PDB file of C-alpha atoms in Angstrom:
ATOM      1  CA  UNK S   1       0.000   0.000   0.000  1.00  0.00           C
ATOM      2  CA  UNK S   2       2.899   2.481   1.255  1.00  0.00           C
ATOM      3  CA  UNK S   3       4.537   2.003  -2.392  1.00  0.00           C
ATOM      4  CA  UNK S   4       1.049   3.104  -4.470  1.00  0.00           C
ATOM      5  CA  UNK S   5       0.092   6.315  -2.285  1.00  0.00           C
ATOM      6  CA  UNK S   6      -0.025   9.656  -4.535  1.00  0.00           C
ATOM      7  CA  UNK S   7       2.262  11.384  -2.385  1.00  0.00           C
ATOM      8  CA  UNK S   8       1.112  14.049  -5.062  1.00  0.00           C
ATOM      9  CA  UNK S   9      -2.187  14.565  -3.446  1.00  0.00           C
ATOM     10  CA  UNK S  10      -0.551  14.971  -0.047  1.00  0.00           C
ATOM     11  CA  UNK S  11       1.662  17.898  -1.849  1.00  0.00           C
ATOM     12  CA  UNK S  12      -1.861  19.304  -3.041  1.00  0.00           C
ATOM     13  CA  UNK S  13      -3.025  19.101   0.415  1.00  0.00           C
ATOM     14  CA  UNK S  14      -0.705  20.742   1.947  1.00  0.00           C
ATOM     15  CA  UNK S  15      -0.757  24.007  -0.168  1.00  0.00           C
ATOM     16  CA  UNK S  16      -4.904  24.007   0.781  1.00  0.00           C
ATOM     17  CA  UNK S  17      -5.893  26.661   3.123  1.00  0.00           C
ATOM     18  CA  UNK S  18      -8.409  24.145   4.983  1.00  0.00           C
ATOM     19  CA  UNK S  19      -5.365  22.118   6.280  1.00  0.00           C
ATOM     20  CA  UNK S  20      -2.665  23.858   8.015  1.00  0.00           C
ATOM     21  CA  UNK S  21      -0.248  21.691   8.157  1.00  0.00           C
ATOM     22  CA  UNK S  22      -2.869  18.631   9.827  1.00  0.00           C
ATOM     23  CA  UNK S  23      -5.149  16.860   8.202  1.00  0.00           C
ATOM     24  CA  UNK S  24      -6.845  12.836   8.799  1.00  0.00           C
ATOM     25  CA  UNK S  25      -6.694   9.949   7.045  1.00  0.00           C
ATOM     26  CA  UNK S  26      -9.976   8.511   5.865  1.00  0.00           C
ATOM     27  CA  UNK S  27      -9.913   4.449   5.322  1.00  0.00           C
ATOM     28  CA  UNK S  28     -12.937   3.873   3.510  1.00  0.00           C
ATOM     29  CA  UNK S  29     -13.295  -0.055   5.357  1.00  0.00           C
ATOM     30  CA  UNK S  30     -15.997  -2.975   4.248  1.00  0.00           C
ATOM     31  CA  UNK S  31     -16.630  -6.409   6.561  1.00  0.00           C
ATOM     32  CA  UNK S  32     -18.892  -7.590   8.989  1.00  0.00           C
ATOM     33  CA  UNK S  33     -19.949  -5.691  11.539  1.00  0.00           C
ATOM     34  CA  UNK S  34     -18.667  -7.882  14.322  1.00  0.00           C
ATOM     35  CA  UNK S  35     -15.483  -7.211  12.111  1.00  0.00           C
ATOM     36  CA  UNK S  36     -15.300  -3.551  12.680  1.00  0.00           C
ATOM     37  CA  UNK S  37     -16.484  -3.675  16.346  1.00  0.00           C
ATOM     38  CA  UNK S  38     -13.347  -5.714  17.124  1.00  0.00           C
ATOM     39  CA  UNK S  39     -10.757  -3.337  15.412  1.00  0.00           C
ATOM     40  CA  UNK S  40     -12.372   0.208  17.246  1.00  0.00           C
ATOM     41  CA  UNK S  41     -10.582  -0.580  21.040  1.00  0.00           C
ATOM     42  CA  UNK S  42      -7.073  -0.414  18.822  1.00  0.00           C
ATOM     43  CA  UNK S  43      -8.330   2.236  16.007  1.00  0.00           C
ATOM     44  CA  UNK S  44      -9.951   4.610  19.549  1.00  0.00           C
ATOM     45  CA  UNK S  45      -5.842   4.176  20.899  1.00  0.00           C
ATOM     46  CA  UNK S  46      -5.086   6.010  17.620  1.00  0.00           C
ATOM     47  CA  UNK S  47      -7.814   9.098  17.919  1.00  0.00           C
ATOM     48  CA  UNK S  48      -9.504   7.537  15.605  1.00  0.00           C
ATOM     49  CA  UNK S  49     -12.905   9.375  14.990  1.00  0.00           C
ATOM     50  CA  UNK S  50     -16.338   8.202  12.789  1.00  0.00           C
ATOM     51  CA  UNK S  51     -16.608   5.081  14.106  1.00  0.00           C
ATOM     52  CA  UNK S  52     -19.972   4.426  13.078  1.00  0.00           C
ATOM     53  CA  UNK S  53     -21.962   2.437  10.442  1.00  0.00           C
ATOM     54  CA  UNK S  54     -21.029  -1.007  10.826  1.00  0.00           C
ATOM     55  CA  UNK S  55     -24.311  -2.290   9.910  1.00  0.00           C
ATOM     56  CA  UNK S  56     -24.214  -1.622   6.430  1.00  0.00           C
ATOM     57  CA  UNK S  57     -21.234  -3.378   6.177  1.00  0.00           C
ATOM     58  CA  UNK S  58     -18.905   0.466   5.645  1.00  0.00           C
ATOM     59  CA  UNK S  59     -17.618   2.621   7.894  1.00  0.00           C
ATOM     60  CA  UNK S  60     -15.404   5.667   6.962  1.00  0.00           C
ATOM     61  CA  UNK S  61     -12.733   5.704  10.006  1.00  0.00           C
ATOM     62  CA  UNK S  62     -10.602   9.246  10.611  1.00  0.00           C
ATOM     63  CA  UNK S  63      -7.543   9.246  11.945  1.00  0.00           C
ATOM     64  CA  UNK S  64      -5.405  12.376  12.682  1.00  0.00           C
ATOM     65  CA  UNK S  65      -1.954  12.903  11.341  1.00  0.00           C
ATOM     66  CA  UNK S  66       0.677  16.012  10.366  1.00  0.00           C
ATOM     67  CA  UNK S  67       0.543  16.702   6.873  1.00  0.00           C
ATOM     68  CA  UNK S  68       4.147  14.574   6.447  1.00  0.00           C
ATOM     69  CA  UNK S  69       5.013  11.017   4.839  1.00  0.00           C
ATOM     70  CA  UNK S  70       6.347   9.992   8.194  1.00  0.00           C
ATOM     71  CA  UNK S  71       2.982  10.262  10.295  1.00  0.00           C
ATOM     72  CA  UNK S  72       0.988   9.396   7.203  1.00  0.00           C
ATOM     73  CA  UNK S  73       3.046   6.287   6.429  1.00  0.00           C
ATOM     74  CA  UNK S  74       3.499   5.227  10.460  1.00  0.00           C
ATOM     75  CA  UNK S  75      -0.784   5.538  10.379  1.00  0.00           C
ATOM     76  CA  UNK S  76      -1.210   3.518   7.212  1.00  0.00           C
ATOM     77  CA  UNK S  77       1.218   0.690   7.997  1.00  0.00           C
ATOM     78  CA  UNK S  78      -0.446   0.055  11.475  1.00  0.00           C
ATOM     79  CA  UNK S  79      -3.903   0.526   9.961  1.00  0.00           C
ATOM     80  CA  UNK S  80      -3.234  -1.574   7.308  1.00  0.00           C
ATOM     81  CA  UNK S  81      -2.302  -4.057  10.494  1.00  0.00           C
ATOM     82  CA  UNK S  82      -5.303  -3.841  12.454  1.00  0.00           C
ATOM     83  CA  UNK S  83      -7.695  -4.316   9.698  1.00  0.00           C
ATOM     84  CA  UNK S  84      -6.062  -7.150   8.408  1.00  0.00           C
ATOM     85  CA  UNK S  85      -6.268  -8.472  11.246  1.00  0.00           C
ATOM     86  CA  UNK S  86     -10.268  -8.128  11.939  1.00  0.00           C
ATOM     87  CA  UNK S  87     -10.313  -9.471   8.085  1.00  0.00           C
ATOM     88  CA  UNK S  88     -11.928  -6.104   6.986  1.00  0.00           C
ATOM     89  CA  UNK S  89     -11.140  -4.736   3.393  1.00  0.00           C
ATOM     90  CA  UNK S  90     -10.084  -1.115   2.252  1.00  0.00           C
ATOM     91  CA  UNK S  91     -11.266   0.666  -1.322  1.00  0.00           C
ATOM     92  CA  UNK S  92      -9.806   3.965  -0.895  1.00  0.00           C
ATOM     93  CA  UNK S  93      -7.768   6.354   1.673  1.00  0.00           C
ATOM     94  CA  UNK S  94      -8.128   9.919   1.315  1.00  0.00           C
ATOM     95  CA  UNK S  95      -6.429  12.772   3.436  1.00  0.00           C
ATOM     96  CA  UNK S  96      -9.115  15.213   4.600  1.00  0.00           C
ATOM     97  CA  UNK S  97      -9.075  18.616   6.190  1.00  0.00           C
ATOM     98  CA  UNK S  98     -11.233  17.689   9.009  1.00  0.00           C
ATOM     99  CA  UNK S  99     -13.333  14.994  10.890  1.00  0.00           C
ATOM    100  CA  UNK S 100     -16.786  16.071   9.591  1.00  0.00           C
ATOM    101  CA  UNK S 101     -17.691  13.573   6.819  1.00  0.00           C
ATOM    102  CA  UNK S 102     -20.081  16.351   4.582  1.00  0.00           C
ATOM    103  CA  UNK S 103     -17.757  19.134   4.388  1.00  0.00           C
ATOM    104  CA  UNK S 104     -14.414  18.080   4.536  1.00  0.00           C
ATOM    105  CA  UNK S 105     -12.141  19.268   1.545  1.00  0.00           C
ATOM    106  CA  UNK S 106     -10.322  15.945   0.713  1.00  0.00           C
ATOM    107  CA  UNK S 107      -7.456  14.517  -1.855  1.00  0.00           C
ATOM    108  CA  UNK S 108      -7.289  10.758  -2.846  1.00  0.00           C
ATOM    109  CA  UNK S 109      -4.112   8.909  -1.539  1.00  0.00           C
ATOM    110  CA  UNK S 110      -4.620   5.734  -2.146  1.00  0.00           C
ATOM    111  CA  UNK S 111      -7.540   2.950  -4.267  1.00  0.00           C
ATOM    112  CA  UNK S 112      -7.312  -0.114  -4.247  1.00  0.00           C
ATOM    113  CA  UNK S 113      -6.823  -1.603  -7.739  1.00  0.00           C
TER     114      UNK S 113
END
């Protein structure tokens, strides 16, 4: 995953005004509900926010990092870790300006392919 991010878009997000130099990572996540349940004790240790939705099957989990490919790549890797491990899937990570899901300005990082 670390190897296909558009470190472009993160470029792109820093030079927005709705940033300032933070920003969180969206992981756009599908599985079973009992699935997501049992990665939110770990994802809550990371400030994770928008932990909600499970029933459907999606949930669109926010977690905060500096606008930098250290703290971006540190969040993905361990991310990447804990949903592997509760056997849930990611589509698409996006960095967005802030928490609220409607009006968040946001660039693509990652899809899955």
């Amino acid at each position: 995953m670390i190897a296909e991010v558009n470190w472009e878009n993160l470029e792109a997000a820093k030079a927005h005004p709705d940033f300032a130099g933070q920003g969180w990572l969206t992981f756009y996540l599908m599985g079973q509900p009992e699935n997501h349940r049992s990665s939110w004790p770990d994802f809550r240790e990371l400030g994770a926010a928008n932990l909600r939705g499970e029933e459907g099957g999606f949930v669109y989990a926010k977690f905060p990092v500096a606008l930098n490919k250290n703290d971006i790549g540190a969040i993905l890797e361990r991310v990447l870790q804990l949903y592997s491990q509760a056997e849930l899937d990611c589509s698409i990570v996006d960095i967005d300006a802030s928490p609220d899901v409607e009006r968040s300005k946001f660039f693509t990082l990652w899809t899955a392919s």
